[in-house]
């Protein structure tokens, strides 16, 4: 009887050890999207079993991303030399589709339903002028900084304000209400954790109630026909900056931050409303490259191809941006200038610039 009890205990102990051994087996790692570039190339055969990845021959050059899965994929990328992003190994760059994506964005930016009137202050507004608009935009830049909103939220906010004012005559006392309500809509569209309505009321020193902000939010959405996802200057600037960086051995942060600064300065000037976002983005790259290398032609065939603009097409917008930088225009608006005097933006607002852009730079590019 004692031996039988001992046998039962041994059997239970064996089962317990077997169960513990099963638990100690390493589980398969769950792959997060951001970690895909680090996962090994595991091949699954027809029977469903996994085969170890084949060893890749060592290359003299360092790989910058995911290794090519097959020679077919390599050939496909070699044939797609018509676009800069096709050369990237980053799957988030959507290399195979980038041309179609930007064609779609260009078609979207010229859609009249998504564009403000170029002269809405003269045609529609009776109590709001261009200086009031500039004051509002300058203040909204401060609000975006206060709540640490992404720059796309700021650009969309100004777009909504201009589109709303193109359709509705507004009293000057409600202009700030329109600004915070437009930023509330843009935050909900762009931000992961948008500020609450009460925070927008607070930032106006409780000039407006929560009910007033919510009502204006509804008015904005109705005026926009809920068409809130349109391309902005920043949308195109990302691409043009990537193209412009090709001429540098290492990424030029000064060029990038200077582009952001000029783009935000353009938001202040009512006369930039008439330009398409892609044209402003191209003009920003023109001025930024000119300021960094004044002796070199700021435009090139690559930028002309990817932007679709010749230097002569950009002349009017370029001159406005240059005047904005030199404070010949909008010199009283200091929020953007103060923002880009910070060290985290490499103090690009304090960079010297030649007073004039040579007329020869607006002639066609010669290679």
mmCIF file of C-alpha atoms in Angstrom:
data_model
loop_
_atom_site.group_PDB
_atom_site.id
_atom_site.type_symbol
_atom_site.label_atom_id
_atom_site.label_comp_id
_atom_site.label_asym_id
_atom_site.label_seq_id
_atom_site.Cartn_x
_atom_site.Cartn_y
_atom_site.Cartn_z
ATOM 1 C CA UNK A 1 0.000 0.000 0.000
ATOM 2 C CA UNK A 2 2.852 2.331 0.895
ATOM 3 C CA UNK A 3 4.561 1.527 -2.413
ATOM 4 C CA UNK A 4 1.343 2.259 -4.331
ATOM 5 C CA UNK A 5 1.032 5.677 -2.605
ATOM 6 C CA UNK A 6 4.654 6.410 -3.374
ATOM 7 C CA UNK A 7 4.046 5.504 -7.051
ATOM 8 C CA UNK A 8 1.065 7.860 -7.238
ATOM 9 C CA UNK A 9 3.143 10.702 -5.752
ATOM 10 C CA UNK A 10 5.963 10.008 -8.252
ATOM 11 C CA UNK A 11 3.467 10.070 -11.133
ATOM 12 C CA UNK A 12 2.035 13.403 -9.982
ATOM 13 C CA UNK A 13 5.558 14.801 -9.545
ATOM 14 C CA UNK A 14 6.505 13.684 -13.048
ATOM 15 C CA UNK A 15 3.403 15.353 -14.498
ATOM 16 C CA UNK A 16 4.173 18.549 -12.585
ATOM 17 C CA UNK A 17 7.759 18.598 -13.890
ATOM 18 C CA UNK A 18 6.557 17.988 -17.444
ATOM 19 C CA UNK A 19 4.099 20.870 -17.152
ATOM 20 C CA UNK A 20 6.837 23.178 -15.819
ATOM 21 C CA UNK A 21 9.143 22.222 -18.665
ATOM 22 C CA UNK A 22 6.366 23.018 -21.153
ATOM 23 C CA UNK A 23 5.914 26.452 -19.609
ATOM 24 C CA UNK A 24 9.653 27.188 -19.755
ATOM 25 C CA UNK A 25 9.780 26.761 -23.523
ATOM 26 C CA UNK A 26 10.473 30.146 -25.153
ATOM 27 C CA UNK A 27 7.322 31.573 -26.695
ATOM 28 C CA UNK A 28 7.368 33.048 -30.191
ATOM 29 C CA UNK A 29 8.080 36.779 -30.096
ATOM 30 C CA UNK A 30 5.139 38.963 -31.041
ATOM 31 C CA UNK A 31 6.199 41.293 -33.814
ATOM 32 C CA UNK A 32 5.193 44.924 -33.401
ATOM 33 C CA UNK A 33 4.861 46.929 -36.626
ATOM 34 C CA UNK A 34 7.733 49.174 -35.599
ATOM 35 C CA UNK A 35 9.963 46.112 -35.111
ATOM 36 C CA UNK A 36 9.337 44.496 -38.489
ATOM 37 C CA UNK A 37 12.581 45.888 -39.868
ATOM 38 C CA UNK A 38 14.491 43.943 -37.178
ATOM 39 C CA UNK A 39 12.798 40.567 -37.701
ATOM 40 C CA UNK A 40 14.654 37.821 -39.539
ATOM 41 C CA UNK A 41 13.523 36.469 -42.897
ATOM 42 C CA UNK A 42 11.847 33.191 -41.924
ATOM 43 C CA UNK A 43 10.774 31.014 -44.844
ATOM 44 C CA UNK A 44 7.718 28.783 -44.493
ATOM 45 C CA UNK A 45 7.598 25.765 -46.782
ATOM 46 C CA UNK A 46 4.527 24.160 -48.313
ATOM 47 C CA UNK A 47 4.143 21.767 -45.382
ATOM 48 C CA UNK A 48 3.781 24.625 -42.957
ATOM 49 C CA UNK A 49 7.100 24.070 -41.125
ATOM 50 C CA UNK A 50 9.598 26.859 -40.723
ATOM 51 C CA UNK A 51 13.027 26.773 -42.308
ATOM 52 C CA UNK A 52 15.905 28.808 -40.877
ATOM 53 C CA UNK A 53 16.828 31.913 -42.851
ATOM 54 C CA UNK A 54 19.640 31.524 -45.349
ATOM 55 C CA UNK A 55 22.831 33.365 -44.461
ATOM 56 C CA UNK A 56 23.301 36.526 -46.477
ATOM 57 C CA UNK A 57 26.762 37.236 -47.894
ATOM 58 C CA UNK A 58 28.504 40.097 -46.108
ATOM 59 C CA UNK A 59 28.468 43.350 -48.007
ATOM 60 C CA UNK A 60 31.110 46.059 -47.819
ATOM 61 C CA UNK A 61 28.416 48.710 -47.416
ATOM 62 C CA UNK A 62 26.194 48.838 -44.347
ATOM 63 C CA UNK A 63 22.545 48.024 -44.853
ATOM 64 C CA UNK A 64 20.162 50.894 -43.984
ATOM 65 C CA UNK A 65 16.983 48.898 -43.486
ATOM 66 C CA UNK A 66 15.278 45.631 -44.364
ATOM 67 C CA UNK A 67 17.195 43.315 -46.661
ATOM 68 C CA UNK A 68 15.547 42.620 -49.995
ATOM 69 C CA UNK A 69 13.309 39.566 -49.704
ATOM 70 C CA UNK A 70 13.964 38.368 -53.251
ATOM 71 C CA UNK A 71 15.668 39.283 -56.508
ATOM 72 C CA UNK A 72 12.246 40.079 -57.958
ATOM 73 C CA UNK A 73 11.727 42.802 -55.364
ATOM 74 C CA UNK A 74 15.222 44.133 -56.099
ATOM 75 C CA UNK A 75 14.504 44.360 -59.825
ATOM 76 C CA UNK A 76 11.193 46.041 -59.127
ATOM 77 C CA UNK A 77 12.885 48.746 -57.055
ATOM 78 C CA UNK A 78 15.588 49.254 -59.697
ATOM 79 C CA UNK A 79 12.950 49.934 -62.349
ATOM 80 C CA UNK A 80 11.219 52.529 -60.168
ATOM 81 C CA UNK A 81 13.865 55.240 -60.405
ATOM 82 C CA UNK A 82 11.230 57.840 -61.265
ATOM 83 C CA UNK A 83 10.675 58.706 -57.609
ATOM 84 C CA UNK A 84 12.982 59.456 -54.709
ATOM 85 C CA UNK A 85 11.019 57.591 -52.040
ATOM 86 C CA UNK A 86 11.138 54.367 -54.069
ATOM 87 C CA UNK A 87 14.785 53.957 -53.026
ATOM 88 C CA UNK A 88 13.897 53.850 -49.332
ATOM 89 C CA UNK A 89 13.774 50.567 -47.450
ATOM 90 C CA UNK A 90 11.303 52.054 -44.955
ATOM 91 C CA UNK A 91 7.886 50.452 -45.619
ATOM 92 C CA UNK A 92 6.168 53.521 -44.164
ATOM 93 C CA UNK A 93 7.478 55.586 -47.079
ATOM 94 C CA UNK A 94 5.100 53.611 -49.381
ATOM 95 C CA UNK A 95 7.705 53.596 -52.144
ATOM 96 C CA UNK A 96 5.706 51.692 -54.790
ATOM 97 C CA UNK A 97 2.730 54.041 -54.403
ATOM 98 C CA UNK A 98 4.356 57.421 -53.761
ATOM 99 C CA UNK A 99 3.762 58.813 -57.265
ATOM 100 C CA UNK A 100 0.067 57.965 -57.153
ATOM 101 C CA UNK A 101 -0.242 59.353 -53.615
ATOM 102 C CA UNK A 102 1.226 62.721 -54.565
ATOM 103 C CA UNK A 103 -0.824 62.905 -57.761
ATOM 104 C CA UNK A 104 -3.881 62.422 -55.566
ATOM 105 C CA UNK A 105 -2.696 65.099 -53.123
ATOM 106 C CA UNK A 106 -2.080 67.563 -55.969
ATOM 107 C CA UNK A 107 -5.586 66.943 -57.289
ATOM 108 C CA UNK A 108 -6.972 67.411 -53.786
ATOM 109 C CA UNK A 109 -5.180 70.723 -53.175
ATOM 110 C CA UNK A 110 -6.755 72.324 -56.268
ATOM 111 C CA UNK A 111 -10.255 71.129 -55.373
ATOM 112 C CA UNK A 112 -12.358 74.328 -54.979
ATOM 113 C CA UNK A 113 -14.232 72.773 -52.037
ATOM 114 C CA UNK A 114 -10.962 72.541 -50.093
ATOM 115 C CA UNK A 115 -9.549 75.934 -51.081
ATOM 116 C CA UNK A 116 -10.179 79.345 -49.469
ATOM 117 C CA UNK A 117 -11.012 82.300 -51.680
ATOM 118 C CA UNK A 118 -7.822 84.247 -52.514
ATOM 119 C CA UNK A 119 -9.559 87.564 -51.714
ATOM 120 C CA UNK A 120 -12.122 86.586 -49.091
ATOM 121 C CA UNK A 121 -11.356 89.558 -46.817
ATOM 122 C CA UNK A 122 -12.256 91.998 -49.585
ATOM 123 C CA UNK A 123 -15.222 90.023 -50.898
ATOM 124 C CA UNK A 124 -16.793 88.430 -47.806
ATOM 125 C CA UNK A 125 -15.558 90.045 -44.582
ATOM 126 C CA UNK A 126 -16.844 93.404 -43.339
ATOM 127 C CA UNK A 127 -15.406 93.555 -39.813
ATOM 128 C CA UNK A 128 -12.208 91.473 -40.167
ATOM 129 C CA UNK A 129 -9.046 92.620 -41.928
ATOM 130 C CA UNK A 130 -5.721 90.996 -42.833
ATOM 131 C CA UNK A 131 -3.948 92.387 -39.760
ATOM 132 C CA UNK A 132 -6.549 90.810 -37.443
ATOM 133 C CA UNK A 133 -6.038 87.520 -39.225
ATOM 134 C CA UNK A 134 -2.271 87.815 -38.690
ATOM 135 C CA UNK A 135 -2.746 88.491 -34.966
ATOM 136 C CA UNK A 136 -4.977 85.421 -34.678
ATOM 137 C CA UNK A 137 -2.482 83.170 -36.508
ATOM 138 C CA UNK A 138 0.408 84.471 -34.377
ATOM 139 C CA UNK A 139 -1.565 83.669 -31.217
ATOM 140 C CA UNK A 140 -2.538 80.203 -32.481
ATOM 141 C CA UNK A 141 1.168 79.432 -32.933
ATOM 142 C CA UNK A 142 1.604 80.134 -29.213
ATOM 143 C CA UNK A 143 -1.392 77.931 -28.350
ATOM 144 C CA UNK A 144 0.027 75.053 -30.394
ATOM 145 C CA UNK A 145 3.344 75.437 -28.537
ATOM 146 C CA UNK A 146 1.597 75.595 -25.166
ATOM 147 C CA UNK A 147 -0.266 72.333 -25.727
ATOM 148 C CA UNK A 148 2.627 70.702 -27.646
ATOM 149 C CA UNK A 149 0.500 70.052 -30.722
ATOM 150 C CA UNK A 150 2.061 68.638 -33.891
ATOM 151 C CA UNK A 151 2.715 71.134 -36.673
ATOM 152 C CA UNK A 152 0.136 69.470 -38.947
ATOM 153 C CA UNK A 153 -2.546 70.509 -36.456
ATOM 154 C CA UNK A 154 -1.472 74.159 -36.775
ATOM 155 C CA UNK A 155 -1.503 74.090 -40.587
ATOM 156 C CA UNK A 156 -4.927 72.463 -40.694
ATOM 157 C CA UNK A 157 -6.244 74.996 -38.177
ATOM 158 C CA UNK A 158 -5.246 77.960 -40.364
ATOM 159 C CA UNK A 159 -6.689 76.187 -43.404
ATOM 160 C CA UNK A 160 -10.041 75.752 -41.622
ATOM 161 C CA UNK A 161 -10.053 79.404 -40.514
ATOM 162 C CA UNK A 162 -9.437 80.658 -44.063
ATOM 163 C CA UNK A 163 -12.031 78.334 -45.562
ATOM 164 C CA UNK A 164 -14.632 79.310 -42.959
ATOM 165 C CA UNK A 165 -14.003 83.030 -43.490
ATOM 166 C CA UNK A 166 -14.359 82.509 -47.245
ATOM 167 C CA UNK A 167 -17.966 81.447 -46.697
ATOM 168 C CA UNK A 168 -19.132 83.349 -43.603
ATOM 169 C CA UNK A 169 -18.926 86.995 -42.593
ATOM 170 C CA UNK A 170 -17.734 87.131 -38.982
ATOM 171 C CA UNK A 171 -17.701 89.742 -36.242
ATOM 172 C CA UNK A 172 -14.191 90.556 -35.024
ATOM 173 C CA UNK A 173 -15.160 89.651 -31.453
ATOM 174 C CA UNK A 174 -15.757 86.050 -32.545
ATOM 175 C CA UNK A 175 -12.502 85.679 -34.475
ATOM 176 C CA UNK A 176 -10.671 84.142 -31.505
ATOM 177 C CA UNK A 177 -13.619 81.810 -30.943
ATOM 178 C CA UNK A 178 -13.278 80.647 -34.554
ATOM 179 C CA UNK A 179 -9.544 80.093 -34.024
ATOM 180 C CA UNK A 180 -9.870 77.841 -30.962
ATOM 181 C CA UNK A 181 -12.821 75.946 -32.465
ATOM 182 C CA UNK A 182 -10.875 75.300 -35.690
ATOM 183 C CA UNK A 183 -7.910 74.114 -33.610
ATOM 184 C CA UNK A 184 -10.228 71.818 -31.661
ATOM 185 C CA UNK A 185 -11.387 70.201 -34.923
ATOM 186 C CA UNK A 186 -7.810 69.921 -36.226
ATOM 187 C CA UNK A 187 -6.635 68.415 -32.918
ATOM 188 C CA UNK A 188 -9.304 65.742 -33.065
ATOM 189 C CA UNK A 189 -8.183 64.921 -36.605
ATOM 190 C CA UNK A 190 -4.399 64.892 -36.021
ATOM 191 C CA UNK A 191 -3.600 64.401 -32.342
ATOM 192 C CA UNK A 192 -3.490 61.137 -30.385
ATOM 193 C CA UNK A 193 -4.651 62.928 -27.227
ATOM 194 C CA UNK A 194 -6.291 66.219 -28.257
ATOM 195 C CA UNK A 195 -6.835 68.939 -25.634
ATOM 196 C CA UNK A 196 -10.293 69.083 -24.056
ATOM 197 C CA UNK A 197 -12.815 71.813 -24.839
ATOM 198 C CA UNK A 198 -12.305 73.253 -21.361
ATOM 199 C CA UNK A 199 -8.596 73.752 -22.101
ATOM 200 C CA UNK A 200 -9.404 75.830 -25.176
ATOM 201 C CA UNK A 201 -11.810 77.892 -23.081
ATOM 202 C CA UNK A 202 -9.080 78.382 -20.481
ATOM 203 C CA UNK A 203 -6.482 79.507 -23.052
ATOM 204 C CA UNK A 204 -8.866 82.336 -24.060
ATOM 205 C CA UNK A 205 -9.055 83.386 -20.392
ATOM 206 C CA UNK A 206 -12.596 81.966 -20.359
ATOM 207 C CA UNK A 207 -13.751 84.625 -22.809
ATOM 208 C CA UNK A 208 -15.995 81.960 -24.342
ATOM 209 C CA UNK A 209 -18.031 79.241 -22.686
ATOM 210 C CA UNK A 210 -17.817 75.542 -23.473
ATOM 211 C CA UNK A 211 -21.226 75.743 -25.188
ATOM 212 C CA UNK A 212 -20.033 78.568 -27.470
ATOM 213 C CA UNK A 213 -16.912 76.646 -28.505
ATOM 214 C CA UNK A 214 -18.893 73.472 -29.227
ATOM 215 C CA UNK A 215 -21.467 75.430 -31.242
ATOM 216 C CA UNK A 216 -18.743 77.123 -33.301
ATOM 217 C CA UNK A 217 -17.085 73.718 -33.804
ATOM 218 C CA UNK A 218 -20.338 72.452 -35.326
ATOM 219 C CA UNK A 219 -20.585 75.572 -37.532
ATOM 220 C CA UNK A 220 -17.027 75.048 -38.774
ATOM 221 C CA UNK A 221 -17.676 71.403 -39.661
ATOM 222 C CA UNK A 222 -20.889 72.294 -41.496
ATOM 223 C CA UNK A 223 -19.153 75.064 -43.449
ATOM 224 C CA UNK A 224 -16.372 72.656 -44.431
ATOM 225 C CA UNK A 225 -18.967 69.989 -45.322
ATOM 226 C CA UNK A 226 -16.908 67.725 -43.038
ATOM 227 C CA UNK A 227 -14.069 67.821 -45.617
ATOM 228 C CA UNK A 228 -11.337 68.180 -43.001
ATOM 229 C CA UNK A 229 -8.510 66.070 -44.457
ATOM 230 C CA UNK A 230 -6.753 68.248 -47.003
ATOM 231 C CA UNK A 231 -3.012 68.496 -47.835
ATOM 232 C CA UNK A 232 -1.100 71.387 -46.276
ATOM 233 C CA UNK A 233 2.233 73.101 -46.825
ATOM 234 C CA UNK A 234 3.844 70.612 -44.428
ATOM 235 C CA UNK A 235 2.523 67.688 -46.501
ATOM 236 C CA UNK A 236 4.568 68.740 -49.533
ATOM 237 C CA UNK A 237 7.454 70.241 -47.574
ATOM 238 C CA UNK A 238 8.362 66.806 -46.182
ATOM 239 C CA UNK A 239 8.877 65.488 -49.681
ATOM 240 C CA UNK A 240 10.715 68.519 -51.068
ATOM 241 C CA UNK A 241 13.027 68.565 -48.061
ATOM 242 C CA UNK A 242 13.904 64.916 -48.671
ATOM 243 C CA UNK A 243 14.762 65.721 -52.293
ATOM 244 C CA UNK A 244 16.805 68.776 -51.297
ATOM 245 C CA UNK A 245 18.766 66.739 -48.746
ATOM 246 C CA UNK A 246 20.107 64.501 -51.522
ATOM 247 C CA UNK A 247 22.819 67.087 -52.259
ATOM 248 C CA UNK A 248 24.207 66.739 -48.721
ATOM 249 C CA UNK A 249 26.341 63.847 -47.475
ATOM 250 C CA UNK A 250 24.574 63.952 -44.095
ATOM 251 C CA UNK A 251 21.085 65.284 -43.261
ATOM 252 C CA UNK A 252 21.203 69.072 -42.930
ATOM 253 C CA UNK A 253 19.052 69.927 -39.900
ATOM 254 C CA UNK A 254 19.563 73.632 -40.481
ATOM 255 C CA UNK A 255 17.928 73.365 -43.901
ATOM 256 C CA UNK A 256 15.052 71.353 -42.452
ATOM 257 C CA UNK A 257 14.347 73.736 -39.544
ATOM 258 C CA UNK A 258 14.753 76.808 -41.755
ATOM 259 C CA UNK A 259 12.128 75.307 -44.065
ATOM 260 C CA UNK A 260 9.741 74.815 -41.145
ATOM 261 C CA UNK A 261 10.334 78.392 -40.014
ATOM 262 C CA UNK A 262 9.649 79.917 -43.427
ATOM 263 C CA UNK A 263 6.561 77.742 -43.846
ATOM 264 C CA UNK A 264 5.097 78.965 -40.551
ATOM 265 C CA UNK A 265 5.942 82.563 -41.458
ATOM 266 C CA UNK A 266 3.873 82.115 -44.621
ATOM 267 C CA UNK A 267 0.825 81.358 -42.473
ATOM 268 C CA UNK A 268 0.975 84.909 -41.078
ATOM 269 C CA UNK A 269 0.635 86.658 -44.426
ATOM 270 C CA UNK A 270 -2.819 86.935 -45.974
ATOM 271 C CA UNK A 271 -1.258 87.318 -49.435
ATOM 272 C CA UNK A 272 0.023 83.738 -49.242
ATOM 273 C CA UNK A 273 -3.551 82.395 -49.108
ATOM 274 C CA UNK A 274 -3.807 82.579 -52.910
ATOM 275 C CA UNK A 275 -0.878 80.196 -53.413
ATOM 276 C CA UNK A 276 -1.329 76.421 -53.453
ATOM 277 C CA UNK A 277 0.291 74.581 -50.519
ATOM 278 C CA UNK A 278 2.680 72.807 -52.903
ATOM 279 C CA UNK A 279 3.804 76.149 -54.365
ATOM 280 C CA UNK A 280 4.466 77.613 -50.914
ATOM 281 C CA UNK A 281 6.400 74.463 -49.933
ATOM 282 C CA UNK A 282 8.508 74.685 -53.107
ATOM 283 C CA UNK A 283 9.140 78.413 -52.504
ATOM 284 C CA UNK A 284 10.181 77.636 -48.922
ATOM 285 C CA UNK A 285 12.825 75.214 -50.194
ATOM 286 C CA UNK A 286 14.003 77.817 -52.727
ATOM 287 C CA UNK A 287 14.514 80.508 -50.045
ATOM 288 C CA UNK A 288 16.034 78.104 -47.504
ATOM 289 C CA UNK A 289 18.620 76.798 -49.985
ATOM 290 C CA UNK A 290 19.400 80.365 -51.101
ATOM 291 C CA UNK A 291 20.025 81.494 -47.510
ATOM 292 C CA UNK A 292 22.336 78.575 -46.707
ATOM 293 C CA UNK A 293 24.302 78.797 -49.986
ATOM 294 C CA UNK A 294 23.744 82.307 -51.448
ATOM 295 C CA UNK A 295 26.361 81.847 -54.179
ATOM 296 C CA UNK A 296 24.730 78.718 -55.602
ATOM 297 C CA UNK A 297 21.532 78.511 -57.621
ATOM 298 C CA UNK A 298 18.879 77.460 -55.074
ATOM 299 C CA UNK A 299 16.873 75.374 -57.529
ATOM 300 C CA UNK A 300 17.821 72.135 -59.264
ATOM 301 C CA UNK A 301 16.384 69.735 -61.815
ATOM 302 C CA UNK A 302 15.405 67.208 -59.117
ATOM 303 C CA UNK A 303 13.356 69.771 -57.173
ATOM 304 C CA UNK A 304 11.819 70.999 -60.410
ATOM 305 C CA UNK A 305 10.816 67.469 -61.374
ATOM 306 C CA UNK A 306 9.342 66.499 -58.012
ATOM 307 C CA UNK A 307 7.617 69.818 -57.323
ATOM 308 C CA UNK A 308 6.452 70.550 -60.868
ATOM 309 C CA UNK A 309 7.497 74.217 -60.555
ATOM 310 C CA UNK A 310 10.107 76.230 -62.429
ATOM 311 C CA UNK A 311 11.931 79.083 -60.656
ATOM 312 C CA UNK A 312 9.892 81.670 -62.571
ATOM 313 C CA UNK A 313 6.646 80.095 -61.268
ATOM 314 C CA UNK A 314 7.816 80.650 -57.689
ATOM 315 C CA UNK A 315 9.098 84.217 -57.991
ATOM 316 C CA UNK A 316 6.156 86.061 -56.368
ATOM 317 C CA UNK A 317 5.849 83.647 -53.465
ATOM 318 C CA UNK A 318 9.626 83.501 -52.948
ATOM 319 C CA UNK A 319 9.897 87.300 -52.682
ATOM 320 C CA UNK A 320 7.061 87.415 -50.112
ATOM 321 C CA UNK A 321 8.750 84.714 -48.006
ATOM 322 C CA UNK A 322 12.086 86.490 -48.182
ATOM 323 C CA UNK A 323 10.463 89.760 -47.064
ATOM 324 C CA UNK A 324 8.766 87.907 -44.202
ATOM 325 C CA UNK A 325 12.103 86.511 -43.079
ATOM 326 C CA UNK A 326 13.708 89.966 -43.140
ATOM 327 C CA UNK A 327 10.674 91.400 -41.256
ATOM 328 C CA UNK A 328 9.827 93.689 -44.152
ATOM 329 C CA UNK A 329 6.376 92.149 -43.831
ATOM 330 C CA UNK A 330 4.646 91.028 -40.638
ATOM 331 C CA UNK A 331 7.416 92.343 -38.429
ATOM 332 C CA UNK A 332 5.041 92.890 -35.502
ATOM 333 C CA UNK A 333 4.222 89.181 -35.240
ATOM 334 C CA UNK A 334 6.785 87.635 -32.901
ATOM 335 C CA UNK A 335 5.441 84.208 -31.848
ATOM 336 C CA UNK A 336 6.887 82.293 -34.829
ATOM 337 C CA UNK A 337 10.134 84.258 -34.702
ATOM 338 C CA UNK A 338 10.526 83.625 -30.987
ATOM 339 C CA UNK A 339 9.786 79.929 -31.442
ATOM 340 C CA UNK A 340 12.564 79.442 -34.004
ATOM 341 C CA UNK A 341 15.143 81.396 -31.995
ATOM 342 C CA UNK A 342 15.336 78.393 -29.676
ATOM 343 C CA UNK A 343 18.388 76.122 -29.715
ATOM 344 C CA UNK A 344 16.266 73.043 -30.437
ATOM 345 C CA UNK A 345 15.540 74.626 -33.845
ATOM 346 C CA UNK A 346 19.208 75.632 -34.285
ATOM 347 C CA UNK A 347 18.273 79.328 -33.908
ATOM 348 C CA UNK A 348 17.371 79.539 -37.601
ATOM 349 C CA UNK A 349 15.380 82.742 -36.995
ATOM 350 C CA UNK A 350 18.661 84.548 -36.333
ATOM 351 C CA UNK A 351 20.475 83.416 -39.495
ATOM 352 C CA UNK A 352 21.808 86.186 -41.740
ATOM 353 C CA UNK A 353 20.363 86.527 -45.217
ATOM 354 C CA UNK A 354 21.349 88.582 -48.260
ATOM 355 C CA UNK A 355 18.943 91.531 -48.690
ATOM 356 C CA UNK A 356 18.068 90.642 -52.268
ATOM 357 C CA UNK A 357 17.715 87.490 -54.373
ATOM 358 C CA UNK A 358 19.513 87.790 -57.753
ATOM 359 C CA UNK A 359 17.128 87.946 -60.713
ATOM 360 C CA UNK A 360 19.229 85.306 -62.492
ATOM 361 C CA UNK A 361 18.066 82.708 -59.936
ATOM 362 C CA UNK A 362 14.546 82.902 -61.365
ATOM 363 C CA UNK A 363 15.723 81.778 -64.799
ATOM 364 C CA UNK A 364 15.343 78.180 -65.921
ATOM 365 C CA UNK A 365 17.676 75.628 -64.381
ATOM 366 C CA UNK A 366 20.567 74.523 -66.580
ATOM 367 C CA UNK A 367 22.294 71.225 -65.918
#
